[in-house]
Short mmCIF file of C-alpha atoms in Angstrom, two decimals:
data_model
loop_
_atom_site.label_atom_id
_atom_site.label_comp_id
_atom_site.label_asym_id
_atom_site.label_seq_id
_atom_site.Cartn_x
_atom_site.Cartn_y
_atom_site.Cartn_z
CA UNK U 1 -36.32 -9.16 -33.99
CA UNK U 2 -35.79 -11.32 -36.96
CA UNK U 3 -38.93 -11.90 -39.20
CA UNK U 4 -39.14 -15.24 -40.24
CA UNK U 5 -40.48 -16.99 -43.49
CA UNK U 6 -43.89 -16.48 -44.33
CA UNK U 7 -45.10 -13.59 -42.27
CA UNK U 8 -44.31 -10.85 -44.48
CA UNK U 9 -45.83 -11.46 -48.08
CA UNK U 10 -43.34 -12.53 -50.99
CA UNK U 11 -44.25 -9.16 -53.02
CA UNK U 12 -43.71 -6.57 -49.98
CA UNK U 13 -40.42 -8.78 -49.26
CA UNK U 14 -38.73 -8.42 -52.87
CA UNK U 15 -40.00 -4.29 -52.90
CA UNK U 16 -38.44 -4.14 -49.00
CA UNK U 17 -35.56 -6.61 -50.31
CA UNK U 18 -34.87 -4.35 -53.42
CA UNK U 19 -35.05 -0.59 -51.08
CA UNK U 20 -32.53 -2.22 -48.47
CA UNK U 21 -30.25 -2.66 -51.47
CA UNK U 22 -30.21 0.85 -52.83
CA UNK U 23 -29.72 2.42 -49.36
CA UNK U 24 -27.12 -0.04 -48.84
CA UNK U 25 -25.31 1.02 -51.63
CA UNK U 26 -25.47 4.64 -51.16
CA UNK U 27 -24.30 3.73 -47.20
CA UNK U 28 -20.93 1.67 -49.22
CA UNK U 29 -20.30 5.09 -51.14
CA UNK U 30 -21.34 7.23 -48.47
CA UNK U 31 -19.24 5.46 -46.00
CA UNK U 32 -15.96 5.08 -47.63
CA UNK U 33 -15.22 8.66 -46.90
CA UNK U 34 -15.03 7.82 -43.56
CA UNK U 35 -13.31 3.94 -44.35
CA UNK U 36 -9.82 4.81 -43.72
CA UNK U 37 -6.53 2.19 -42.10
CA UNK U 38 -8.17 2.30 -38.90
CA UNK U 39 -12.01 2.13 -39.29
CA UNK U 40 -12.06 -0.37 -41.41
CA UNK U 41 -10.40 -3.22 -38.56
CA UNK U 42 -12.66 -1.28 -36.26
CA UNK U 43 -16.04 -2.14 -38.10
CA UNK U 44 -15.13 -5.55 -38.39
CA UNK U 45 -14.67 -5.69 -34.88
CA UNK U 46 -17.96 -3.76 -34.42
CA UNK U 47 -19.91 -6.44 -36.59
CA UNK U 48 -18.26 -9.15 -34.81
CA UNK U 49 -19.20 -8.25 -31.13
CA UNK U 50 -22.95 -7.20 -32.36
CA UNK U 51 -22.67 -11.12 -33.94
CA UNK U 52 -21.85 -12.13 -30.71
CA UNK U 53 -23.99 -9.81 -28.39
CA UNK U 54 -27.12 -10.81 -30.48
CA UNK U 55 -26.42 -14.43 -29.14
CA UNK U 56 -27.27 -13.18 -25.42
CA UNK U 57 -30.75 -13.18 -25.65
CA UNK U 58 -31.54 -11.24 -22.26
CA UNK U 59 -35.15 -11.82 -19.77
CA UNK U 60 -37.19 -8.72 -19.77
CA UNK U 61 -39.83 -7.80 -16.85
CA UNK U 62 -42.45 -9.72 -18.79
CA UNK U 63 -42.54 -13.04 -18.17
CA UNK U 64 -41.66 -15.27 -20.83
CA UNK U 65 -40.27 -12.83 -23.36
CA UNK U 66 -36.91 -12.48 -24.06
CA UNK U 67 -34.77 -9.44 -25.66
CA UNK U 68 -31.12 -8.96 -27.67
CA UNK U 69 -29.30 -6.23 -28.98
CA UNK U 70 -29.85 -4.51 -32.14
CA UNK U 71 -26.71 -2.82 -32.64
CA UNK U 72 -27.66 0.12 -34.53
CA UNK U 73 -26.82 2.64 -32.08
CA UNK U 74 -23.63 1.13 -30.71
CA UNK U 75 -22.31 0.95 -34.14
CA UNK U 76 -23.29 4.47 -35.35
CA UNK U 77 -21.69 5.64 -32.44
CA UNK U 78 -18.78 3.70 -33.01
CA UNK U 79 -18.11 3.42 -36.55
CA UNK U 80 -20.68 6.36 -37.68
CA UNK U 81 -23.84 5.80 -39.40
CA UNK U 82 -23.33 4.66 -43.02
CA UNK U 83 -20.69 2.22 -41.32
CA UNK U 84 -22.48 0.93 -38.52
CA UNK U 85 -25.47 0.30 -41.09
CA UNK U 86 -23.39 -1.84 -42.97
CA UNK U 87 -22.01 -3.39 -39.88
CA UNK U 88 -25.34 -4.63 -38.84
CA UNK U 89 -26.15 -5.76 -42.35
CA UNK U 90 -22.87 -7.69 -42.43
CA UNK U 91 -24.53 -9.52 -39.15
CA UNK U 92 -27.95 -10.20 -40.39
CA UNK U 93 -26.77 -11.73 -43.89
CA UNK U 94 -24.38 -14.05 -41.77
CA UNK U 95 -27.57 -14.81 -39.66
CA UNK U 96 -29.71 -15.57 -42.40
CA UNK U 97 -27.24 -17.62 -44.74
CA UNK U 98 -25.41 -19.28 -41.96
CA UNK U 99 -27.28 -19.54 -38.91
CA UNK U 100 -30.90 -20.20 -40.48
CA UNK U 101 -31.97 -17.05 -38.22
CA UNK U 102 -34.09 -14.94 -39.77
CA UNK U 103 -35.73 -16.05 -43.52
CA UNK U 104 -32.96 -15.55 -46.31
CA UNK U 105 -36.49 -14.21 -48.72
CA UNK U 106 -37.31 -11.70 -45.41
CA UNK U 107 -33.76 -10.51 -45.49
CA UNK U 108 -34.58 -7.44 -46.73
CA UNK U 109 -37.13 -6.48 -44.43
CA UNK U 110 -34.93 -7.35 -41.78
CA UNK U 111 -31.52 -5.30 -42.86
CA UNK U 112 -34.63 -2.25 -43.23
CA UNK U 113 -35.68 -2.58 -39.70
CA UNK U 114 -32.57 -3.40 -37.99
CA UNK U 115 -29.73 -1.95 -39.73
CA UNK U 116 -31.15 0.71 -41.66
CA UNK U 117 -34.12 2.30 -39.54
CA UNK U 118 -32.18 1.57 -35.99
CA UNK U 119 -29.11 2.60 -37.34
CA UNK U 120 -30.82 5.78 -38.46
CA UNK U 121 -32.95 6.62 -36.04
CA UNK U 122 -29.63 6.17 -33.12
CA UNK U 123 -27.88 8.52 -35.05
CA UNK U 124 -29.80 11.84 -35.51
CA UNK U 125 -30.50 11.07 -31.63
CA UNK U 126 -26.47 10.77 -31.28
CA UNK U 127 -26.33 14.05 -33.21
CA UNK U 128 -28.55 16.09 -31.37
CA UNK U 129 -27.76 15.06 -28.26
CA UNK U 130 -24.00 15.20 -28.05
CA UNK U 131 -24.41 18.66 -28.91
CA UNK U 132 -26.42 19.62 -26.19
CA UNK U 133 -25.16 17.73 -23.20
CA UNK U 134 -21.78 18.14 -21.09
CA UNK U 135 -18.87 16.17 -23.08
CA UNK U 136 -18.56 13.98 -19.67
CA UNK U 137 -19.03 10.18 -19.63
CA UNK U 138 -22.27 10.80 -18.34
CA UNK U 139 -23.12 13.00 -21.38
CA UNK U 140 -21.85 10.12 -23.71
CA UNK U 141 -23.77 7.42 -21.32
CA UNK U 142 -26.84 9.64 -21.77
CA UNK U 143 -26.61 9.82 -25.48
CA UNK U 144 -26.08 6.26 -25.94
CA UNK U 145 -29.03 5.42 -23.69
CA UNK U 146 -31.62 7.45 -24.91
CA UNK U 147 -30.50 6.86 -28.92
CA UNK U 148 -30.09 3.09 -28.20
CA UNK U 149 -33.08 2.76 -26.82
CA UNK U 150 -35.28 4.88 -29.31
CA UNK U 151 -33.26 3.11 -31.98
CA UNK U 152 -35.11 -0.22 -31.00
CA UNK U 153 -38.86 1.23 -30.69
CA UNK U 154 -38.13 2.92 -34.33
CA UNK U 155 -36.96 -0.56 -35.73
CA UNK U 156 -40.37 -2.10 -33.79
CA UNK U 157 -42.32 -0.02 -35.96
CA UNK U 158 -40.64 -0.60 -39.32
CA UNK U 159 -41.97 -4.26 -38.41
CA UNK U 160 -45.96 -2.79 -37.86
CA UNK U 161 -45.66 -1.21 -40.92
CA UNK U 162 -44.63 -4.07 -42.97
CA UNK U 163 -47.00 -6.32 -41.53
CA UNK U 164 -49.82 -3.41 -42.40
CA UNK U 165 -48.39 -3.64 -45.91
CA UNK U 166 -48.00 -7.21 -46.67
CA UNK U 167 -48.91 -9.08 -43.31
CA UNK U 168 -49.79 -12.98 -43.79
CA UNK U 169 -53.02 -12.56 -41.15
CA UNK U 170 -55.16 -10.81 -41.42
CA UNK U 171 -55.32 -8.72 -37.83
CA UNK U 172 -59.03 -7.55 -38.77
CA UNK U 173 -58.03 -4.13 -38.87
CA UNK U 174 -56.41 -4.10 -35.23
CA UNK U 175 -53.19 -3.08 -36.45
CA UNK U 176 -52.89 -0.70 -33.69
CA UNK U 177 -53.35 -3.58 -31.44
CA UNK U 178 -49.74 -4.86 -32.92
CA UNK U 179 -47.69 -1.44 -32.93
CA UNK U 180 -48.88 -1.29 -29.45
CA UNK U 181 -47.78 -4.30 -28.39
CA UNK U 182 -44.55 -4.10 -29.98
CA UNK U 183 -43.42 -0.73 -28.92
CA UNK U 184 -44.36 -2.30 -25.04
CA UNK U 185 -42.38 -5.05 -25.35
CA UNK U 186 -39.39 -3.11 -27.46
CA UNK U 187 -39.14 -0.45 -24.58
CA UNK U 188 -38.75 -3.17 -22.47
CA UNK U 189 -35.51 -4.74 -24.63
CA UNK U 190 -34.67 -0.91 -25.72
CA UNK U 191 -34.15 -0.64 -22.16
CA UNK U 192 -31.37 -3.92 -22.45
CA UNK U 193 -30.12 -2.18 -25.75
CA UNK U 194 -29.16 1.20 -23.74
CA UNK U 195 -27.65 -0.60 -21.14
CA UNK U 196 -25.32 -2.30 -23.08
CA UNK U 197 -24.38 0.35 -25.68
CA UNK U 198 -23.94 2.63 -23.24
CA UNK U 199 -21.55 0.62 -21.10
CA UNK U 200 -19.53 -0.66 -23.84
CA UNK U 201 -19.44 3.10 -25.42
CA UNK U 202 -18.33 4.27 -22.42
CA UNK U 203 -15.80 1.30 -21.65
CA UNK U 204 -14.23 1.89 -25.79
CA UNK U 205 -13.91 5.87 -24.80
CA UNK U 206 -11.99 5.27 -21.82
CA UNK U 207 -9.19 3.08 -22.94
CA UNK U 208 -9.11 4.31 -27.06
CA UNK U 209 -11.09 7.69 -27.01
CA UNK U 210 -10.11 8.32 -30.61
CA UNK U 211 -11.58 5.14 -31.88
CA UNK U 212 -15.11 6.36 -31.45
CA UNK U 213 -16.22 7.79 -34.17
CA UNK U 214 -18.87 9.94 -32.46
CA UNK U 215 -16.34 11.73 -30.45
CA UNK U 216 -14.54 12.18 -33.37
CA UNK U 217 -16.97 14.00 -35.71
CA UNK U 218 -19.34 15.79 -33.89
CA UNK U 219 -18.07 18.49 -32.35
CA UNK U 220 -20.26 20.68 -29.65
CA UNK U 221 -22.35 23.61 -30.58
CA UNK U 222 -20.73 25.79 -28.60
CA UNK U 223 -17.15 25.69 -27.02
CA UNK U 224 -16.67 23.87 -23.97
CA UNK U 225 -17.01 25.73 -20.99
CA UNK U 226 -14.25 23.90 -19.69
CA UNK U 227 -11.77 25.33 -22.56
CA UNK U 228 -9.63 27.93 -20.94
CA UNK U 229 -9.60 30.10 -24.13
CA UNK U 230 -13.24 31.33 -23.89
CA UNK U 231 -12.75 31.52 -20.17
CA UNK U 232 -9.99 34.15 -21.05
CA UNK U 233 -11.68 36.18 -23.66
CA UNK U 234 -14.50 37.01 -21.29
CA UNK G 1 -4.50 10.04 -33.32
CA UNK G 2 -1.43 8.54 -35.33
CA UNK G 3 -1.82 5.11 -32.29
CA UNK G 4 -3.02 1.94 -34.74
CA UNK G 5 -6.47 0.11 -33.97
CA UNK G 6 -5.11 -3.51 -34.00
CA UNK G 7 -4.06 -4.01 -30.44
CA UNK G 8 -8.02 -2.62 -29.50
CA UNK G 9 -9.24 -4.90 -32.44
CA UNK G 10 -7.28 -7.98 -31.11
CA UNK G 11 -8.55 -7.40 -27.47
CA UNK G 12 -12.25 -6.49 -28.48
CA UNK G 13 -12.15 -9.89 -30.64
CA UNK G 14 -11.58 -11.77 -27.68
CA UNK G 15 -14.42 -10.41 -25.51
CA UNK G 16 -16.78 -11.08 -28.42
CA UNK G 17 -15.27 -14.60 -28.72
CA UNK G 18 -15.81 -15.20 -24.54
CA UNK G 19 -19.33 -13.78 -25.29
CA UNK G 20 -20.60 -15.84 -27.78
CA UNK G 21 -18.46 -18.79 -27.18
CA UNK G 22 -19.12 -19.05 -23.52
CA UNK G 23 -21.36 -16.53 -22.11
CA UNK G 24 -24.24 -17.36 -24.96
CA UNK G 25 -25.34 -20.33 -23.00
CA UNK G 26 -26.68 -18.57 -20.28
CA UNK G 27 -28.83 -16.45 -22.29
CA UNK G 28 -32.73 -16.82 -22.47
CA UNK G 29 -34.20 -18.83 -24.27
CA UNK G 30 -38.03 -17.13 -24.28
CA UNK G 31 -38.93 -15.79 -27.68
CA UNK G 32 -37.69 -12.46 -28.53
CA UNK G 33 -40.19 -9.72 -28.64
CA UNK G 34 -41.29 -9.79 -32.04
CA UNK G 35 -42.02 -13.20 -32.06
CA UNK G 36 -43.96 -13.08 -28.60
CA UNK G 37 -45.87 -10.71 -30.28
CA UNK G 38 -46.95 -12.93 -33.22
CA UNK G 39 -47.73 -15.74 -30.87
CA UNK G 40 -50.67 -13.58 -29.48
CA UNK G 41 -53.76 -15.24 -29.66
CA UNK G 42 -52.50 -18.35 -29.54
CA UNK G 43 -51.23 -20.87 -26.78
CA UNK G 44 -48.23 -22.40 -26.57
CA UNK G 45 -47.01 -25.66 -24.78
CA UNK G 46 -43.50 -25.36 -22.36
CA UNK G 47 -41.65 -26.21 -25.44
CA UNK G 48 -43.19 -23.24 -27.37
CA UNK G 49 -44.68 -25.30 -29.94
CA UNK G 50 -48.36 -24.17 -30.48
CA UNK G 51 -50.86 -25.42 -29.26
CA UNK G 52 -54.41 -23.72 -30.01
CA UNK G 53 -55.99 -20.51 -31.04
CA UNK G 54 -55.16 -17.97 -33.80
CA UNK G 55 -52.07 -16.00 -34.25
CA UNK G 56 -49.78 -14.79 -37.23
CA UNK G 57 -47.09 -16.80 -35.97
CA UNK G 58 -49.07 -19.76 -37.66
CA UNK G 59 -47.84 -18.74 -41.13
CA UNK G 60 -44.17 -18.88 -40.03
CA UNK G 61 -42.15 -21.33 -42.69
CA UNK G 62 -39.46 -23.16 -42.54
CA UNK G 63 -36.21 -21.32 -43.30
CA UNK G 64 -34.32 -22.10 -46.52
CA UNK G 65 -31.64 -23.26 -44.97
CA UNK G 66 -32.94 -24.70 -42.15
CA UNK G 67 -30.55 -27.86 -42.74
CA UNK G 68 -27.34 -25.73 -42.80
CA UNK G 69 -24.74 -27.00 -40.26
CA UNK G 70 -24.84 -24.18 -38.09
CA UNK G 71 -28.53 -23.71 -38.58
CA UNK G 72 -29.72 -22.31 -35.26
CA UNK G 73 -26.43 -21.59 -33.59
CA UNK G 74 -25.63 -25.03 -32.78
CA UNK G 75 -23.00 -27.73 -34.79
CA UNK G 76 -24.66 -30.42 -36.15
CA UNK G 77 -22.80 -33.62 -34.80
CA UNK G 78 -21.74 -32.14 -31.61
CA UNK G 79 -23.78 -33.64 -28.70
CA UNK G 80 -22.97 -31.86 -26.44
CA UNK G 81 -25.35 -28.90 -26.01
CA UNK G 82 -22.82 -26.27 -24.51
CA UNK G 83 -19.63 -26.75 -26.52
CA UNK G 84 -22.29 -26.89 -29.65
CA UNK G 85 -23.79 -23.40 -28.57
CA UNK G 86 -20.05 -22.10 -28.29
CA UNK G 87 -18.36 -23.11 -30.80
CA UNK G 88 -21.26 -22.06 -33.09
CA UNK G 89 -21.23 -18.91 -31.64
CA UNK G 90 -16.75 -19.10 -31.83
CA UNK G 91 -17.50 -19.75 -35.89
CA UNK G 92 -19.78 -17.13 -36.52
CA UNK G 93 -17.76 -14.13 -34.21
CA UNK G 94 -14.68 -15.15 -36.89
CA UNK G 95 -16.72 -15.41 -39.59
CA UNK G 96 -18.33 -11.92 -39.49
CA UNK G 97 -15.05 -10.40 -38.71
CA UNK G 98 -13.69 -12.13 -41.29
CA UNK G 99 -16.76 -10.95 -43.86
CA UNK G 100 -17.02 -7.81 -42.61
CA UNK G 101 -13.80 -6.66 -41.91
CA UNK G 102 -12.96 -7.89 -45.53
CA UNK G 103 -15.44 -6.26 -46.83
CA UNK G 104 -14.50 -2.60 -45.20
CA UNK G 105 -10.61 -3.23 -45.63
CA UNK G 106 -11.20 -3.54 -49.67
CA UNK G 107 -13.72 -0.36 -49.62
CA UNK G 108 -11.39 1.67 -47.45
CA UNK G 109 -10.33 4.87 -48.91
CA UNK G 110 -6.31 4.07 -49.56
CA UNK G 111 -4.10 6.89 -48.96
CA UNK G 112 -1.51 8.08 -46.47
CA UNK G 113 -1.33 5.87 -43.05
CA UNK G 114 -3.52 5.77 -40.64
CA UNK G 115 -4.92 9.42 -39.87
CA UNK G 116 -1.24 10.28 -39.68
CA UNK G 117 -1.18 14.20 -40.74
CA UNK G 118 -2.22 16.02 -43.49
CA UNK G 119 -0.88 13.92 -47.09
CA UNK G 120 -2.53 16.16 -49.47
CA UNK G 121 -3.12 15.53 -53.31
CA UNK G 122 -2.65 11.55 -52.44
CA UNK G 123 -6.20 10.73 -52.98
CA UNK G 124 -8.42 11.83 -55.89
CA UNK G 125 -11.97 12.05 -54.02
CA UNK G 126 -13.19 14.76 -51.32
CA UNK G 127 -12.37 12.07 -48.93
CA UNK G 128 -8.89 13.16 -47.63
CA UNK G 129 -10.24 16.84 -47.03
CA UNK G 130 -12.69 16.06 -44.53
CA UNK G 131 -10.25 13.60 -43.23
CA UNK G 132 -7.61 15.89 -42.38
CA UNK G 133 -10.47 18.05 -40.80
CA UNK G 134 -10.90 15.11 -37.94
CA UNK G 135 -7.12 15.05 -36.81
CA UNK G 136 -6.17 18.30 -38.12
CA UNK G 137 -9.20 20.21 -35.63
CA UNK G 138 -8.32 17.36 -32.88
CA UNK G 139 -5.12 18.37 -32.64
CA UNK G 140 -5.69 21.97 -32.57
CA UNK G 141 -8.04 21.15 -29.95
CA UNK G 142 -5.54 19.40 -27.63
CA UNK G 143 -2.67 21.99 -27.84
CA UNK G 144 -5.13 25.47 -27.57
CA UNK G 145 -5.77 24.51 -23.40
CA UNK G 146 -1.94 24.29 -23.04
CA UNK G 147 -1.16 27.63 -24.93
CA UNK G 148 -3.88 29.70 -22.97
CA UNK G 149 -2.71 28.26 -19.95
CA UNK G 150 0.78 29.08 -20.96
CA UNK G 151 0.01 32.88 -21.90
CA UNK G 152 -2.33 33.05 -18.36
#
């Protein structure tokens, strides 16, 4: 989903450019609270494999359109929000300096679509969700699905609304034409996205449980059922 | 809680490495959804280049660095489409870890070892107090099933 040069105007890029900054900043503050010994190797690891992931550019049902990862949900689950945003930022500067994917002048709209919006979006989802369903691999499969896959539509939509803002064609007023289009096509790949953030979720919990940071933080609303204490003060 | 990340990091390295060193050739090469979506209206040839019609794809530019050597995951001077399309992928995997786990190991918050009990009065922000809420509440967590089951 990476914009490239001169489909966003230059004006809307530098405002989108400078806004990706600031939140970025306050996710660096925000997120050293939860940088500690072990995060930190774990977040590198976390922007490494979305590096890599985001090579595998995977068919969807519509012929001739292809789909990758995003990230955002895999890392907020993994390395929490302010983190993960950061760890998906890490992936898109290395795109755009290194690998001439994505413009280096759209950067900013990019890192606000992909790392910021996805990451944010995945993570109230992750929030809500963990706290309602069963603390079973099914319940973290579930959550991972559902917030991976909204995760992508959201970032879809950060796209429609820069193009409405600063769009090089004009669409003759059939924006809704594009949003539609792109939240088809994006449910398609959000589809991918769950798949593959919930298996690898699940696959981290199994073997290192107390490396995911989702796990870690949120705890359920209300006691486990399964804890013998409220069993026994019934 | 007190078990270090490396072994995990080490292993988790390697299956990005396999991924993007090997496994990245196989994947599609179809435009990605956001740029099949700017190529409507238009028509494209089997090479993807453009062919007729109207579409905002047509005001794409060249990137900036379009020239760099491992512009569009591939090493310039290596023939040799699949070992360029891994090892590109191979340079990039270190590279981010390398950036970004930099980055996060000189903004960690430095204090006691590695979620290792409760170190108080080490670290001057609010940091360490919601730390030692994590393993502190995780702990309690694991021993309460035990003790009820004990006292049953």
């Amino acid at each position: 989903m990476h914009i490239s040069n001169g489909i966003i105007d230059g004006p809307v890029a530098a405002v989108f450019a400078a806004l990706a900054l600031a939140v970025l900043t306050f996710c660096v503050l925000r997120g050293r609270r939860d940088l500690d010994d072990r995060l930190a190797p774990m977040a590198g690891l976390v922007a490494a494999f979305i590096f890599a992931v985001q090579m595998l550019n995977f068919p969807i049902f519509t012929a001739g359109v292809s789909g990758h990862l995003l990230g955002g949900a895999l890392a907020a689950m993994l390395v929490g929000p302010w983190v993960g945003a950061l760890c998906v930022a890490v992936v898109l500067v290395v795109q755009a300096l290194v690998f001439g994917d994505g413009g280096v002048a759209m950067l900013g709209l990019n890192i606000t679509n992909m790392a910021l919006l996805g990451t944010a979006a995945a993570y109230v989802l992750i929030a809500l969700l963990l706290r309602v369903l069963p603390r079973t691999p099914t319940g973290l499969a579930v959550t991972a699905f559902v917030s991976a896959l909204v995760s992508v539509v959201v970032a879809s939509q950060g796209f429609v609304l820069q193009y409405w803002l600063g769009g090089t064609t004009d669409l003759g007023g059939n924006l809704t034409g594009l949003a539609g289009t792109m939240a088809g096509v994006h449910l398609l790949i959000g589809i991918g996205e769950g798949l593959i953030t919930a298996t690898t979720v699940v696959t981290v919990a199994k073997v290192r449980p107390d490396l995911v940071y989702a796990l870690r933080a949120l705890k359920p609303a209300v006691p486990a059922p399964a804890v013998p204490v409220a069993g026994g003060a019934r | 809680m007190s078990k270090r990340p490396w072994p995990f990091v080490l292993g988790g390295l390697l299956v990005a490495l396999l991924l993007a060193g090997v496994v990245s050739n196989y994947a599609s090469a179809h435009p990605d959804g956001l740029d099949s979506s700017l190529l409507k209206g238009c028509t494209v040839n089997a090479d993807g280049e453009i062919t007729g019609g109207s579409c905002p794809a047509q005001q794409a530019k060249d990137h900036e660095l379009a020239d760099s050597p491992l512009a569009d995951y591939g090493v310039r001077g290596v023939s040799n489409g699949f070992l360029s399309t891994g090892l590109s992928g191979v340079l990039g995997v270190l590279l981010t870890f390398a950036l970004g786990g930099g980055l996060f190991w000189l903004a960690r918050r430095r204090g006691p070892a590695t979620g290792s009990a409760t170190v108080p009065g080490t670290g001057a922000t609010a940091g360490p107090a919601s730390d030692q809420a994590g393993p502190g509440s995780g702990r309690a967590g694991d021993e309460r099933p035990a003790r009820a089951a004990g006292t049953r």
